[in-house]
Amino acid sequence: MIGWCLVLLVLANVAESSLTGIVAAAFTPFDDDLALYLPAVAPHAAFLQKQGIKNVLVAGTTGESLKMTPDERMSLLEEWVRVAPTYHLDVYVHVGDASVQIAQQLAAHAATIAGVVKGIVAISTVFFTPVNISALVITMDAIASAAPKLPFYYYHMPDQTHVDFNMYDLLVEVDRSKLLPTLSGIKATYYNLYDFTMCINYKNSQGKSYDMLFGRDETLLGALAMGCKGAVGSTYNYMGATMLQLWDAYSAGNMTLAQQLQNQNIAVVNILHQYSNKGQEAGKATMQLMGVNVGQPRLPSYKFSDTDYSNLRKQLEDIGITVPN
């Protein structure tokens, strides 16, 4: 009983959060020397607003978070926080790191600018990884506790982190352990709709449910059919309007249009993956072609050549994507 009283006391001081709709996982802009280039943030934000995007995730996988120093990540967040009100964007920030101590530092920094920052997100530690679901919850609790008034989202991306537990089991363990009281949901970047749906339908012993944010843009429609209310992804940077139209079509019962738009997204993702195993390099190149300068990715991603840009432009145009001259 005492444990639950403490949890309820913490929750009383946590900002209310229900993250729904589309969240663009922002690219991090670098200059020609691959130094952080903050002047590019405002044009990026304007481009998102023009497409109808209202939420942005800063310094995630798309944002090359683990390729940056903690100081760079904090500076990047501060710039997004500075420009976000102008473009009517809510900001969420990824604070996960290979080091729990660095993740705590980033979370504490985000907490100092709560208000514009609506929540924090964290992947598991990598290389040194949790051995079981209990260790994962303890680790995430240590990170989230550095920002006790901000909603926390666990970022599940097993293809990258190699931490591959069922997320339903994580929710059950959070309830059992009474740890991680600020958990608001999970960003689930996987294709496991069975586990994802189990999490959507889950309620803890206090009747609380969680925001389940789907992270595979190319199968968003399937997630919507299973009750998904939120999604985070990289293609929403340059296909935001298209994917919002897909969402509206699904909500209106127009499955034919929704399927057509999903297939267009799949076609784009297939093109991007021809340039790298994850499409990050081609994603930044697509932003360049759309007129938003976010620069090249840092190593170990490879540099896009002029020939690559030319080929990518043609491939996108061939499937009906309008690319500015």
XYZ file of N, CA and C in Angstrom, residues 56-61 64-66 73 77 91-97 103 106-107 119-124 153 155 187:
90
model
N 7.275 16.685 -32.735
C 8.598 16.346 -33.246
C 9.403 15.645 -32.156
N 10.124 14.594 -32.557
C 11.061 13.910 -31.662
C 12.475 14.294 -32.056
N 13.199 14.862 -31.125
C 14.552 15.366 -31.360
C 15.575 14.332 -30.892
N 16.629 14.158 -31.698
C 17.794 13.343 -31.316
C 17.454 11.883 -31.072
N 16.613 11.346 -31.941
C 16.356 9.908 -31.890
C 17.292 9.160 -32.815
N 16.839 8.020 -33.321
C 17.651 7.259 -34.273
C 17.839 8.045 -35.565
N 20.385 10.707 -35.271
C 21.788 10.312 -35.070
C 22.279 10.593 -33.645
N 21.417 10.339 -32.683
C 21.716 10.730 -31.299
C 23.037 10.172 -30.786
N 23.281 8.887 -31.013
C 24.481 8.278 -30.446
C 25.749 8.635 -31.215
N 23.866 17.315 -28.095
C 22.459 16.940 -27.957
C 21.682 17.971 -27.144
N 18.587 20.323 -28.631
C 17.284 20.429 -27.978
C 16.935 21.885 -27.692
N 7.548 19.408 -28.546
C 8.863 18.775 -28.639
C 8.990 17.637 -27.638
N 9.411 16.497 -28.149
C 9.812 15.350 -27.328
C 11.282 15.090 -27.636
N 12.025 14.608 -26.665
C 13.460 14.434 -26.886
C 13.912 13.054 -26.436
N 14.745 12.461 -27.266
C 15.357 11.186 -26.904
C 16.592 11.444 -26.060
N 16.668 10.802 -24.905
C 17.797 11.000 -23.987
C 18.599 9.720 -23.783
N 18.208 8.641 -24.439
C 18.896 7.372 -24.239
C 20.342 7.398 -24.686
N 21.151 6.548 -24.067
C 22.578 6.524 -24.367
C 23.146 5.172 -23.931
N 22.595 9.478 -20.026
C 21.149 9.550 -20.226
C 20.488 10.340 -19.100
N 21.128 14.029 -19.699
C 20.276 14.565 -20.763
C 18.832 14.705 -20.284
N 18.366 13.759 -19.502
C 17.008 13.843 -18.968
C 16.864 15.026 -18.020
N 7.937 15.591 -23.169
C 8.245 14.270 -22.649
C 9.628 13.836 -23.091
N 10.155 12.807 -22.420
C 11.455 12.255 -22.774
C 11.286 10.802 -23.206
N 12.206 10.378 -24.051
C 12.180 9.052 -24.654
C 13.572 8.450 -24.479
N 13.657 7.155 -24.230
C 14.982 6.543 -24.085
C 14.984 5.107 -24.586
N 16.018 4.793 -25.376
C 16.294 3.411 -25.724
C 16.984 2.739 -24.535
N 17.079 1.439 -24.620
C 17.896 0.708 -23.660
C 19.363 1.079 -23.844
N 8.786 7.832 -22.120
C 8.440 6.808 -23.108
C 9.647 5.899 -23.330
N 11.735 3.504 -25.603
C 11.945 3.403 -27.042
C 12.446 1.994 -27.342
N 7.459 3.765 -27.509
C 7.679 3.923 -28.948
C 8.184 2.581 -29.449
